[in-house]
PDB file of C-alpha atoms and ligand atoms in Angstrom:
ATOM      1  CA  UNK A1059     -16.424 -35.015  81.682  1.00  0.00           C
ATOM      2  CA  UNK A1060     -18.838 -35.277  78.754  1.00  0.00           C
ATOM      3  CA  UNK A1061     -17.976 -33.726  75.378  1.00  0.00           C
ATOM      4  CA  UNK A1062     -21.221 -33.228  73.511  1.00  0.00           C
ATOM      5  CA  UNK A1063     -22.077 -31.939  70.046  1.00  0.00           C
ATOM      6  CA  UNK A1064     -25.851 -32.011  70.065  1.00  0.00           C
ATOM      7  CA  UNK A1065     -28.338 -29.668  71.703  1.00  0.00           C
ATOM      8  CA  UNK A1066     -30.678 -32.444  72.861  1.00  0.00           C
ATOM      9  CA  UNK A1067     -27.936 -34.314  74.698  1.00  0.00           C
ATOM     10  CA  UNK A1068     -26.810 -31.130  76.466  1.00  0.00           C
ATOM     11  CA  UNK A1069     -30.378 -30.420  77.506  1.00  0.00           C
ATOM     12  CA  UNK A1070     -30.881 -33.875  78.959  1.00  0.00           C
ATOM     13  CA  UNK A1071     -27.518 -33.952  80.823  1.00  0.00           C
ATOM     14  CA  UNK A1072     -28.171 -30.524  82.331  1.00  0.00           C
ATOM     15  CA  UNK A1073     -31.711 -31.563  83.250  1.00  0.00           C
ATOM     16  CA  UNK A1074     -30.306 -34.606  85.056  1.00  0.00           C
ATOM     17  CA  UNK A1075     -27.773 -32.434  86.969  1.00  0.00           C
ATOM     18  CA  UNK A1076     -30.540 -30.052  87.959  1.00  0.00           C
ATOM     19  CA  UNK A1077     -32.802 -32.872  89.108  1.00  0.00           C
ATOM     20  CA  UNK A1078     -29.880 -34.021  91.297  1.00  0.00           C
ATOM     21  CA  UNK A1079     -30.148 -30.624  92.993  1.00  0.00           C
ATOM     22  CA  UNK A1080     -27.069 -29.109  91.322  1.00  0.00           C
ATOM     23  CA  UNK A1081     -26.679 -25.437  90.389  1.00  0.00           C
ATOM     24  CA  UNK A1082     -25.539 -24.875  86.802  1.00  0.00           C
ATOM     25  CA  UNK A1083     -22.639 -22.581  85.884  1.00  0.00           C
ATOM     26  CA  UNK A1084     -21.961 -21.738  82.247  1.00  0.00           C
ATOM     27  CA  UNK A1085     -18.856 -20.351  80.521  1.00  0.00           C
ATOM     28  CA  UNK A1086     -19.411 -19.522  76.828  1.00  0.00           C
ATOM     29  CA  UNK A1087     -16.176 -19.389  74.796  1.00  0.00           C
ATOM     30  CA  UNK A1088     -14.883 -19.549  71.249  1.00  0.00           C
ATOM     31  CA  UNK A1089     -12.100 -21.909  72.345  1.00  0.00           C
ATOM     32  CA  UNK A1090      -8.314 -21.551  72.019  1.00  0.00           C
ATOM     33  CA  UNK A1091      -8.535 -21.524  75.782  1.00  0.00           C
ATOM     34  CA  UNK A1092      -6.024 -19.592  77.875  1.00  0.00           C
ATOM     35  CA  UNK A1093      -5.712 -18.523  81.518  1.00  0.00           C
ATOM     36  CA  UNK A1094      -8.408 -15.862  80.977  1.00  0.00           C
ATOM     37  CA  UNK A1095     -10.962 -18.539  80.086  1.00  0.00           C
ATOM     38  CA  UNK A1096      -9.662 -20.812  82.852  1.00  0.00           C
ATOM     39  CA  UNK A1097     -10.222 -18.050  85.422  1.00  0.00           C
ATOM     40  CA  UNK A1098     -13.900 -18.008  84.406  1.00  0.00           C
ATOM     41  CA  UNK A1099     -14.069 -21.803  84.683  1.00  0.00           C
ATOM     42  CA  UNK A1100     -12.541 -21.616  88.179  1.00  0.00           C
ATOM     43  CA  UNK A1101     -15.036 -18.945  89.210  1.00  0.00           C
ATOM     44  CA  UNK A1102     -17.859 -21.124  87.867  1.00  0.00           C
ATOM     45  CA  UNK A1103     -16.560 -24.122  89.812  1.00  0.00           C
ATOM     46  CA  UNK A1104     -16.401 -22.080  93.010  1.00  0.00           C
ATOM     47  CA  UNK A1105     -19.972 -20.864  92.676  1.00  0.00           C
ATOM     48  CA  UNK A1106     -21.754 -23.792  91.000  1.00  0.00           C
ATOM     49  CA  UNK A1107     -22.033 -27.580  91.283  1.00  0.00           C
ATOM     50  CA  UNK A1108     -22.136 -28.392  87.560  1.00  0.00           C
ATOM     51  CA  UNK A1109     -20.018 -26.450  85.058  1.00  0.00           C
ATOM     52  CA  UNK A1110     -20.760 -26.304  81.342  1.00  0.00           C
ATOM     53  CA  UNK A1111     -18.256 -24.772  78.885  1.00  0.00           C
ATOM     54  CA  UNK A1112     -19.276 -24.106  75.301  1.00  0.00           C
ATOM     55  CA  UNK A1113     -16.628 -23.980  72.602  1.00  0.00           C
ATOM     56  CA  UNK A1114     -18.149 -22.502  69.477  1.00  0.00           C
ATOM     57  CA  UNK A1115     -16.635 -20.082  66.976  1.00  0.00           C
ATOM     58  CA  UNK A1116     -19.848 -18.246  66.238  1.00  0.00           C
ATOM     59  CA  UNK A1117     -19.946 -17.146  62.581  1.00  0.00           C
ATOM     60  CA  UNK A1118     -22.726 -14.595  63.058  1.00  0.00           C
ATOM     61  CA  UNK A1119     -20.535 -12.327  65.185  1.00  0.00           C
ATOM     62  CA  UNK A1120     -17.792 -12.022  62.560  1.00  0.00           C
ATOM     63  CA  UNK A1121     -17.897  -9.381  59.841  1.00  0.00           C
ATOM     64  CA  UNK A1122     -17.263 -10.406  56.206  1.00  0.00           C
ATOM     65  CA  UNK A1123     -13.619  -9.239  56.271  1.00  0.00           C
ATOM     66  CA  UNK A1124     -12.840 -10.561  59.747  1.00  0.00           C
ATOM     67  CA  UNK A1125     -10.859 -13.588  60.936  1.00  0.00           C
ATOM     68  CA  UNK A1126     -13.573 -16.303  61.084  1.00  0.00           C
ATOM     69  CA  UNK A1127     -11.614 -18.738  58.894  1.00  0.00           C
ATOM     70  CA  UNK A1128      -8.265 -18.271  60.558  1.00  0.00           C
ATOM     71  CA  UNK A1129      -9.591 -18.145  64.144  1.00  0.00           C
ATOM     72  CA  UNK A1130      -7.599 -20.812  66.091  1.00  0.00           C
ATOM     73  CA  UNK A1131      -9.474 -24.061  66.839  1.00  0.00           C
ATOM     74  CA  UNK A1132      -7.179 -26.309  68.940  1.00  0.00           C
ATOM     75  CA  UNK A1133     -10.091 -28.478  70.093  1.00  0.00           C
ATOM     76  CA  UNK A1134      -8.066 -31.412  71.500  1.00  0.00           C
ATOM     77  CA  UNK A1135      -6.012 -29.116  73.717  1.00  0.00           C
ATOM     78  CA  UNK A1136      -9.134 -27.210  74.791  1.00  0.00           C
ATOM     79  CA  UNK A1137     -10.876 -30.423  75.847  1.00  0.00           C
ATOM     80  CA  UNK A1138      -7.791 -31.446  77.831  1.00  0.00           C
ATOM     81  CA  UNK A1139      -7.746 -28.074  79.616  1.00  0.00           C
ATOM     82  CA  UNK A1140     -11.450 -28.378  80.445  1.00  0.00           C
ATOM     83  CA  UNK A1141     -10.884 -31.863  81.845  1.00  0.00           C
ATOM     84  CA  UNK A1142      -7.975 -30.623  83.995  1.00  0.00           C
ATOM     85  CA  UNK A1143     -10.096 -27.762  85.289  1.00  0.00           C
ATOM     86  CA  UNK A1144     -13.004 -29.896  86.472  1.00  0.00           C
ATOM     87  CA  UNK A1145     -15.501 -28.980  83.789  1.00  0.00           C
ATOM     88  CA  UNK A1146     -18.499 -31.333  83.813  1.00  0.00           C
ATOM     89  CA  UNK A1147     -19.701 -30.827  80.257  1.00  0.00           C
ATOM     90  CA  UNK A1148     -18.113 -29.365  77.123  1.00  0.00           C
ATOM     91  CA  UNK A1149     -20.595 -28.356  74.446  1.00  0.00           C
ATOM     92  CA  UNK A1150     -18.786 -28.219  71.122  1.00  0.00           C
ATOM     93  CA  UNK A1151     -21.470 -27.967  68.442  1.00  0.00           C
ATOM     94  CA  UNK A1152     -20.954 -27.732  64.698  1.00  0.00           C
ATOM     95  CA  UNK A1153     -22.255 -24.585  62.996  1.00  0.00           C
ATOM     96  CA  UNK A1154     -25.102 -26.662  61.466  1.00  0.00           C
ATOM     97  CA  UNK A1155     -26.175 -27.704  64.959  1.00  0.00           C
ATOM     98  CA  UNK A1156     -26.452 -24.137  66.238  1.00  0.00           C
ATOM     99  CA  UNK A1157     -27.872 -22.718  63.011  1.00  0.00           C
ATOM    100  CA  UNK A1158     -29.975 -25.558  61.596  1.00  0.00           C
ATOM    101  CA  UNK A1159     -31.594 -23.357  59.007  1.00  0.00           C
ATOM    102  CA  UNK A1160     -31.248 -19.818  57.791  1.00  0.00           C
ATOM    103  CA  UNK A1161     -31.465 -17.726  60.943  1.00  0.00           C
ATOM    104  CA  UNK A1162     -34.465 -15.396  60.862  1.00  0.00           C
ATOM    105  CA  UNK A1163     -34.622 -14.533  64.541  1.00  0.00           C
ATOM    106  CA  UNK A1164     -32.110 -12.139  66.024  1.00  0.00           C
ATOM    107  CA  UNK A1165     -31.641 -10.651  69.452  1.00  0.00           C
ATOM    108  CA  UNK A1166     -30.568  -7.059  69.091  1.00  0.00           C
ATOM    109  CA  UNK A1167     -29.675  -4.803  72.001  1.00  0.00           C
ATOM    110  CA  UNK A1168     -29.935  -1.240  70.748  1.00  0.00           C
ATOM    111  CA  UNK A1169     -27.865   1.870  71.451  1.00  0.00           C
ATOM    112  CA  UNK A1170     -25.131   0.404  73.706  1.00  0.00           C
ATOM    113  CA  UNK A1171     -24.046  -1.830  70.800  1.00  0.00           C
ATOM    114  CA  UNK A1172     -23.539   1.072  68.417  1.00  0.00           C
ATOM    115  CA  UNK A1173     -20.562   2.721  70.151  1.00  0.00           C
ATOM    116  CA  UNK A1174     -17.049   1.486  71.035  1.00  0.00           C
ATOM    117  CA  UNK A1175     -16.461  -1.856  69.235  1.00  0.00           C
ATOM    118  CA  UNK A1176     -19.908  -1.607  67.609  1.00  0.00           C
ATOM    119  CA  UNK A1177     -18.816   1.396  65.515  1.00  0.00           C
ATOM    120  CA  UNK A1178     -16.317  -0.635  63.521  1.00  0.00           C
ATOM    121  CA  UNK A1179     -18.038  -4.025  63.876  1.00  0.00           C
ATOM    122  CA  UNK A1180     -21.637  -3.595  62.736  1.00  0.00           C
ATOM    123  CA  UNK A1181     -23.752  -6.685  63.602  1.00  0.00           C
ATOM    124  CA  UNK A1182     -21.025  -8.061  65.878  1.00  0.00           C
ATOM    125  CA  UNK A1183     -23.089  -7.671  69.046  1.00  0.00           C
ATOM    126  CA  UNK A1184     -26.235  -8.888  67.300  1.00  0.00           C
ATOM    127  CA  UNK A1185     -24.341 -12.127  66.648  1.00  0.00           C
ATOM    128  CA  UNK A1186     -23.077 -12.270  70.234  1.00  0.00           C
ATOM    129  CA  UNK A1187     -26.461 -11.657  71.861  1.00  0.00           C
ATOM    130  CA  UNK A1188     -28.226 -14.054  69.494  1.00  0.00           C
ATOM    131  CA  UNK A1189     -25.797 -16.905  70.134  1.00  0.00           C
ATOM    132  CA  UNK A1190     -25.763 -16.237  73.890  1.00  0.00           C
ATOM    133  CA  UNK A1191     -29.575 -16.225  73.991  1.00  0.00           C
ATOM    134  CA  UNK A1192     -29.563 -19.558  72.111  1.00  0.00           C
ATOM    135  CA  UNK A1193     -26.906 -21.007  74.437  1.00  0.00           C
ATOM    136  CA  UNK A1194     -28.740 -19.760  77.537  1.00  0.00           C
ATOM    137  CA  UNK A1195     -31.912 -21.457  76.250  1.00  0.00           C
ATOM    138  CA  UNK A1196     -30.022 -24.707  75.703  1.00  0.00           C
ATOM    139  CA  UNK A1197     -27.993 -24.787  78.941  1.00  0.00           C
ATOM    140  CA  UNK A1198     -30.452 -22.882  81.172  1.00  0.00           C
ATOM    141  CA  UNK A1199     -27.680 -21.920  83.613  1.00  0.00           C
ATOM    142  CA  UNK A1200     -28.167 -20.282  87.003  1.00  0.00           C
ATOM    143  CA  UNK A1201     -24.973 -18.266  86.464  1.00  0.00           C
ATOM    144  CA  UNK A1202     -23.035 -17.389  83.306  1.00  0.00           C
ATOM    145  CA  UNK A1203     -19.456 -16.122  83.537  1.00  0.00           C
ATOM    146  CA  UNK A1204     -17.987 -13.424  81.298  1.00  0.00           C
ATOM    147  CA  UNK A1205     -14.658 -11.547  81.310  1.00  0.00           C
ATOM    148  CA  UNK A1206     -14.205  -7.845  81.999  1.00  0.00           C
ATOM    149  CA  UNK A1207     -11.715  -7.989  79.111  1.00  0.00           C
ATOM    150  CA  UNK A1208     -14.717  -7.680  76.759  1.00  0.00           C
ATOM    151  CA  UNK A1209     -16.321  -4.962  78.877  1.00  0.00           C
ATOM    152  CA  UNK A1210     -18.885  -3.849  76.307  1.00  0.00           C
ATOM    153  CA  UNK A1211     -19.932  -7.456  75.704  1.00  0.00           C
ATOM    154  CA  UNK A1212     -20.504  -7.926  79.451  1.00  0.00           C
ATOM    155  CA  UNK A1213     -22.622  -4.754  79.616  1.00  0.00           C
ATOM    156  CA  UNK A1214     -24.637  -5.790  76.548  1.00  0.00           C
ATOM    157  CA  UNK A1215     -25.264  -9.334  77.812  1.00  0.00           C
ATOM    158  CA  UNK A1216     -26.342  -8.022  81.220  1.00  0.00           C
ATOM    159  CA  UNK A1217     -28.735  -5.655  79.498  1.00  0.00           C
ATOM    160  CA  UNK A1218     -30.184  -8.445  77.335  1.00  0.00           C
ATOM    161  CA  UNK A1219     -30.720 -10.666  80.399  1.00  0.00           C
ATOM    162  CA  UNK A1220     -32.440  -7.811  82.209  1.00  0.00           C
ATOM    163  CA  UNK A1221     -34.569  -6.583  79.266  1.00  0.00           C
ATOM    164  CA  UNK A1222     -35.709 -10.104  78.325  1.00  0.00           C
ATOM    165  CA  UNK A1223     -36.251 -11.238  81.951  1.00  0.00           C
ATOM    166  CA  UNK A1224     -33.925 -14.179  81.486  1.00  0.00           C
ATOM    167  CA  UNK A1225     -33.641 -16.341  84.540  1.00  0.00           C
ATOM    168  CA  UNK A1226     -29.895 -16.264  85.194  1.00  0.00           C
ATOM    169  CA  UNK A1227     -27.248 -14.086  86.767  1.00  0.00           C
ATOM    170  CA  UNK A1228     -24.257 -12.748  84.839  1.00  0.00           C
ATOM    171  CA  UNK A1229     -20.963 -12.814  86.746  1.00  0.00           C
ATOM    172  CA  UNK A1230     -18.166 -10.620  85.379  1.00  0.00           C
ATOM    173  CA  UNK A1231     -14.603 -11.736  86.215  1.00  0.00           C
ATOM    174  CA  UNK A1232     -11.378  -9.654  86.210  1.00  0.00           C
ATOM    175  CA  UNK A1233      -8.993  -9.416  83.267  1.00  0.00           C
ATOM    176  CA  UNK A1234      -6.139 -11.951  83.270  1.00  0.00           C
ATOM    177  CA  UNK A1235      -2.894 -10.549  81.858  1.00  0.00           C
ATOM    178  CA  UNK A1236       0.489 -11.765  80.614  1.00  0.00           C
ATOM    179  CA  UNK A1237       3.627 -10.844  82.590  1.00  0.00           C
ATOM    180  CA  UNK A1238       4.038  -7.590  80.603  1.00  0.00           C
ATOM    181  CA  UNK A1239       0.417  -6.628  81.198  1.00  0.00           C
ATOM    182  CA  UNK A1240      -1.083  -7.515  77.821  1.00  0.00           C
ATOM    183  CA  UNK A1241      -4.590  -8.918  78.362  1.00  0.00           C
ATOM    184  CA  UNK A1242      -4.650 -12.576  77.346  1.00  0.00           C
ATOM    185  CA  UNK A1243      -6.592 -13.137  74.141  1.00  0.00           C
ATOM    186  CA  UNK A1244      -6.845 -15.950  71.614  1.00  0.00           C
ATOM    187  CA  UNK A1245      -5.946 -13.332  68.984  1.00  0.00           C
ATOM    188  CA  UNK A1246      -2.542 -12.604  70.610  1.00  0.00           C
ATOM    189  CA  UNK A1247      -1.357 -15.724  68.754  1.00  0.00           C
ATOM    190  CA  UNK A1248      -1.558 -13.751  65.489  1.00  0.00           C
ATOM    191  CA  UNK A1249       1.179 -11.329  66.622  1.00  0.00           C
ATOM    192  CA  UNK A1250       4.785 -11.630  65.439  1.00  0.00           C
ATOM    193  CA  UNK A1251       7.419 -11.288  68.226  1.00  0.00           C
ATOM    194  CA  UNK A1252       7.980  -7.645  67.272  1.00  0.00           C
ATOM    195  CA  UNK A1253       4.247  -6.866  67.231  1.00  0.00           C
ATOM    196  CA  UNK A1254       3.773  -8.769  70.514  1.00  0.00           C
ATOM    197  CA  UNK A1255       6.442  -6.570  72.157  1.00  0.00           C
ATOM    198  CA  UNK A1256       4.712  -3.355  71.053  1.00  0.00           C
ATOM    199  CA  UNK A1257       1.269  -4.687  72.042  1.00  0.00           C
ATOM    200  CA  UNK A1258       2.312  -4.249  75.686  1.00  0.00           C
ATOM    201  CA  UNK A1259       1.943  -0.484  75.118  1.00  0.00           C
ATOM    202  CA  UNK A1260      -1.832  -0.973  75.219  1.00  0.00           C
ATOM    203  CA  UNK A1261      -1.685  -1.909  78.899  1.00  0.00           C
ATOM    204  CA  UNK A1262       1.065   0.660  79.565  1.00  0.00           C
ATOM    205  CA  UNK A1263      -1.195   3.407  78.159  1.00  0.00           C
ATOM    206  CA  UNK A1264      -3.974   2.391  80.566  1.00  0.00           C
ATOM    207  CA  UNK A1265      -1.586   2.171  83.506  1.00  0.00           C
ATOM    208  CA  UNK A1266      -0.266   5.664  82.770  1.00  0.00           C
ATOM    209  CA  UNK A1267      -3.844   6.813  82.550  1.00  0.00           C
ATOM    210  CA  UNK A1268      -4.673   5.267  85.936  1.00  0.00           C
ATOM    211  CA  UNK A1269      -1.694   7.110  87.459  1.00  0.00           C
ATOM    212  CA  UNK A1270      -2.870  10.380  85.931  1.00  0.00           C
ATOM    213  CA  UNK A1271      -6.340   9.871  87.416  1.00  0.00           C
ATOM    214  CA  UNK A1272      -4.836   8.981  90.807  1.00  0.00           C
ATOM    215  CA  UNK A1273      -2.976  12.297  90.681  1.00  0.00           C
ATOM    216  CA  UNK A1274      -6.351  14.032  90.337  1.00  0.00           C
ATOM    217  CA  UNK A1275      -6.872  14.432  86.574  1.00  0.00           C
ATOM    218  CA  UNK A1276     -10.541  14.155  85.653  1.00  0.00           C
ATOM    219  CA  UNK A1277     -10.749  15.691  82.205  1.00  0.00           C
ATOM    220  CA  UNK A1278     -11.555  13.018  79.606  1.00  0.00           C
ATOM    221  CA  UNK A1279      -9.815  14.894  76.769  1.00  0.00           C
ATOM    222  CA  UNK A1280      -6.549  15.209  78.733  1.00  0.00           C
ATOM    223  CA  UNK A1281      -6.669  11.521  79.639  1.00  0.00           C
ATOM    224  CA  UNK A1282      -7.447  10.519  76.044  1.00  0.00           C
ATOM    225  CA  UNK A1283      -4.516  12.626  74.802  1.00  0.00           C
ATOM    226  CA  UNK A1284      -2.158  10.926  77.228  1.00  0.00           C
ATOM    227  CA  UNK A1285      -3.276   7.442  76.156  1.00  0.00           C
ATOM    228  CA  UNK A1286      -2.792   8.429  72.510  1.00  0.00           C
ATOM    229  CA  UNK A1287       0.719   9.742  73.267  1.00  0.00           C
ATOM    230  CA  UNK A1288       1.750   6.471  74.928  1.00  0.00           C
ATOM    231  CA  UNK A1289       0.357   4.422  72.040  1.00  0.00           C
ATOM    232  CA  UNK A1290       2.195   6.602  69.522  1.00  0.00           C
ATOM    233  CA  UNK A1291       5.493   5.197  70.880  1.00  0.00           C
ATOM    234  CA  UNK A1292       4.956   2.339  68.409  1.00  0.00           C
ATOM    235  CA  UNK A1293       4.610   3.006  64.682  1.00  0.00           C
ATOM    236  CA  UNK A1294       2.932  -0.410  64.418  1.00  0.00           C
ATOM    237  CA  UNK A1295      -0.088   0.673  66.465  1.00  0.00           C
ATOM    238  CA  UNK A1296      -3.179   2.208  64.834  1.00  0.00           C
ATOM    239  CA  UNK A1297      -5.707   3.512  67.333  1.00  0.00           C
ATOM    240  CA  UNK A1298      -9.288   2.483  66.576  1.00  0.00           C
ATOM    241  CA  UNK A1299     -10.874   4.194  69.556  1.00  0.00           C
ATOM    242  CA  UNK A1300     -10.130   5.589  72.988  1.00  0.00           C
ATOM    243  CA  UNK A1301     -13.440   5.940  74.812  1.00  0.00           C
ATOM    244  CA  UNK A1302     -14.213   7.305  78.244  1.00  0.00           C
ATOM    245  CA  UNK A1303     -17.768   6.307  79.067  1.00  0.00           C
ATOM    246  CA  UNK A1304     -20.216   5.534  81.842  1.00  0.00           C
ATOM    247  CA  UNK A1305     -19.907   1.792  82.560  1.00  0.00           C
ATOM    248  CA  UNK A1306     -23.655   1.146  82.328  1.00  0.00           C
ATOM    249  CA  UNK A1307     -24.960   3.483  79.623  1.00  0.00           C
ATOM    250  CA  UNK A1308     -21.666   3.457  77.660  1.00  0.00           C
ATOM    251  CA  UNK A1309     -22.295   7.150  76.952  1.00  0.00           C
ATOM    252  CA  UNK A1310     -19.278   9.443  76.591  1.00  0.00           C
ATOM    253  CA  UNK A1311     -18.528  11.511  79.645  1.00  0.00           C
ATOM    254  CA  UNK A1312     -16.421  14.635  79.940  1.00  0.00           C
ATOM    255  CA  UNK A1313     -15.083  14.015  83.434  1.00  0.00           C
ATOM    256  CA  UNK A1314     -14.110  10.686  84.962  1.00  0.00           C
ATOM    257  CA  UNK A1315     -15.499   9.467  88.274  1.00  0.00           C
ATOM    258  CA  UNK A1316     -16.122   6.151  90.025  1.00  0.00           C
ATOM    259  CA  UNK A1317     -17.799   3.779  87.557  1.00  0.00           C
ATOM    260  CA  UNK A1318     -16.150   5.291  84.495  1.00  0.00           C
ATOM    261  CA  UNK A1319     -14.949   2.804  81.891  1.00  0.00           C
ATOM    262  CA  UNK A1320     -11.854   3.691  79.902  1.00  0.00           C
ATOM    263  CA  UNK A1321     -11.734   1.414  76.871  1.00  0.00           C
ATOM    264  CA  UNK A1322      -9.205   1.269  74.051  1.00  0.00           C
ATOM    265  CA  UNK A1323      -9.106  -0.658  70.775  1.00  0.00           C
ATOM    266  CA  UNK A1324      -6.022  -0.767  68.572  1.00  0.00           C
ATOM    267  CA  UNK A1325      -4.885  -2.558  65.489  1.00  0.00           C
ATOM    268  CA  UNK A1326      -1.421  -3.952  64.951  1.00  0.00           C
ATOM    269  CA  UNK A1327      -1.349  -4.923  61.286  1.00  0.00           C
ATOM    270  CA  UNK A1328      -4.530  -7.040  60.911  1.00  0.00           C
ATOM    271  CA  UNK A1329      -4.804  -7.941  64.581  1.00  0.00           C
ATOM    272  CA  UNK A1330      -7.361  -6.062  66.630  1.00  0.00           C
ATOM    273  CA  UNK A1331      -6.700  -5.789  70.368  1.00  0.00           C
ATOM    274  CA  UNK A1332      -8.909  -4.327  73.092  1.00  0.00           C
ATOM    275  CA  UNK A1333      -8.360  -3.498  76.745  1.00  0.00           C
ATOM    276  CA  UNK A1334      -9.974  -1.389  79.434  1.00  0.00           C
ATOM    277  CA  UNK A1335      -9.884  -0.199  83.015  1.00  0.00           C
ATOM    278  CA  UNK A1336     -12.706   0.662  85.333  1.00  0.00           C
ATOM    279  CA  UNK A1337     -12.186   3.714  87.546  1.00  0.00           C
ATOM    280  CA  UNK A1338     -12.939   2.871  91.183  1.00  0.00           C
TER     281      UNK A1338
HETATM  282  P1  AMP B 372     -13.802 -15.634  73.734  1.00  0.00           P
HETATM  283  O1  AMP B 372     -13.387 -17.065  73.657  1.00  0.00           O
HETATM  284  O2  AMP B 372     -12.767 -14.685  73.257  1.00  0.00           O
HETATM  285  O3  AMP B 372     -15.179 -15.384  73.163  1.00  0.00           O
HETATM  286  O4  AMP B 372     -13.945 -15.319  75.288  1.00  0.00           O
HETATM  287  C1  AMP B 372     -14.779 -16.089  76.120  1.00  0.00           C
HETATM  288  C2  AMP B 372     -14.888 -15.408  77.460  1.00  0.00           C
HETATM  289  O5  AMP B 372     -13.601 -15.308  78.052  1.00  0.00           O
HETATM  290  C3  AMP B 372     -15.441 -13.980  77.369  1.00  0.00           C
HETATM  291  O6  AMP B 372     -16.348 -13.754  78.423  1.00  0.00           O
HETATM  292  C4  AMP B 372     -14.210 -13.135  77.508  1.00  0.00           C
HETATM  293  O7  AMP B 372     -14.461 -11.867  78.052  1.00  0.00           O
HETATM  294  C5  AMP B 372     -13.383 -13.979  78.479  1.00  0.00           C
HETATM  295  N1  AMP B 372     -11.969 -13.617  78.399  1.00  0.00           N
HETATM  296  C6  AMP B 372     -11.207 -13.576  77.282  1.00  0.00           C
HETATM  297  N2  AMP B 372      -9.965 -13.130  77.583  1.00  0.00           N
HETATM  298  C7  AMP B 372      -9.952 -12.889  78.917  1.00  0.00           C
HETATM  299  C8  AMP B 372      -8.963 -12.407  79.825  1.00  0.00           C
HETATM  300  N3  AMP B 372      -7.739 -12.088  79.424  1.00  0.00           N
HETATM  301  N4  AMP B 372      -9.311 -12.278  81.120  1.00  0.00           N
HETATM  302  C9  AMP B 372     -10.569 -12.599  81.537  1.00  0.00           C
HETATM  303  N5  AMP B 372     -11.536 -13.061  80.738  1.00  0.00           N
HETATM  304  C10 AMP B 372     -11.240 -13.202  79.441  1.00  0.00           C
END
């Protein structure tokens, strides 16, 4: 496995793999790898011959009061996990490598970045789409793997790839959860034991909501109210949003049906957690 910091070296190693007839799979991450990331790496290995993982805490997707500085960066452990999971190339650039000069060119997907997480994180998706466009240009993958955990991100990236006629396919993989249902996230490490216990209510609220829908409830307001009631079992939880939207347009809908995304964001102290379910 190669661990590479420079763009030119990545380009030439990927070019070599491609000239050997290999298909290229790409998993972009910010590191602090967990089973959620590893599930994407496994999916990439199943579908592709040569797997590239990027580990880059992208500053342009963090707001000024967000956790850029304290974001975990256990690079040695991450490299070990990549090695164990048959990654061919880890791209671990410094910020100066990815942003060599003041960045004047941005990729901005409109409308679907303004709702849900975009309401409280202005410019977040602009940072995500810009860095993904840069990474896609560097790695030139056939397939890139994203998690359903960040549902809005997956929708936005798919839209960017489609609108800009990028030559790759986006594969979205299921959410990997802890034993109590909490979606795995690098940010779970910020939680104290007491906060971690209450964080499980996020998944519980979505499970209750799924049961309600299975019983025949379709009204978005009723479902939202029930999620809010479950979350109110913990005084530590502050609800940021509960959104019931169409999975592609991300527009609010009044009645759920197949293809509806139910997405929730909460804060426990300074830690922001998101989760979602897709109605099938
Ligand atoms: P991050 O390192 O947080 O930027 O995440 C990198 C990729 O891993 C993104 O596509 C995420 O959606 C995905 N991911 C993060 N957590 C999970 C999870 N629990 N299950 C599945 N995919 C995940």
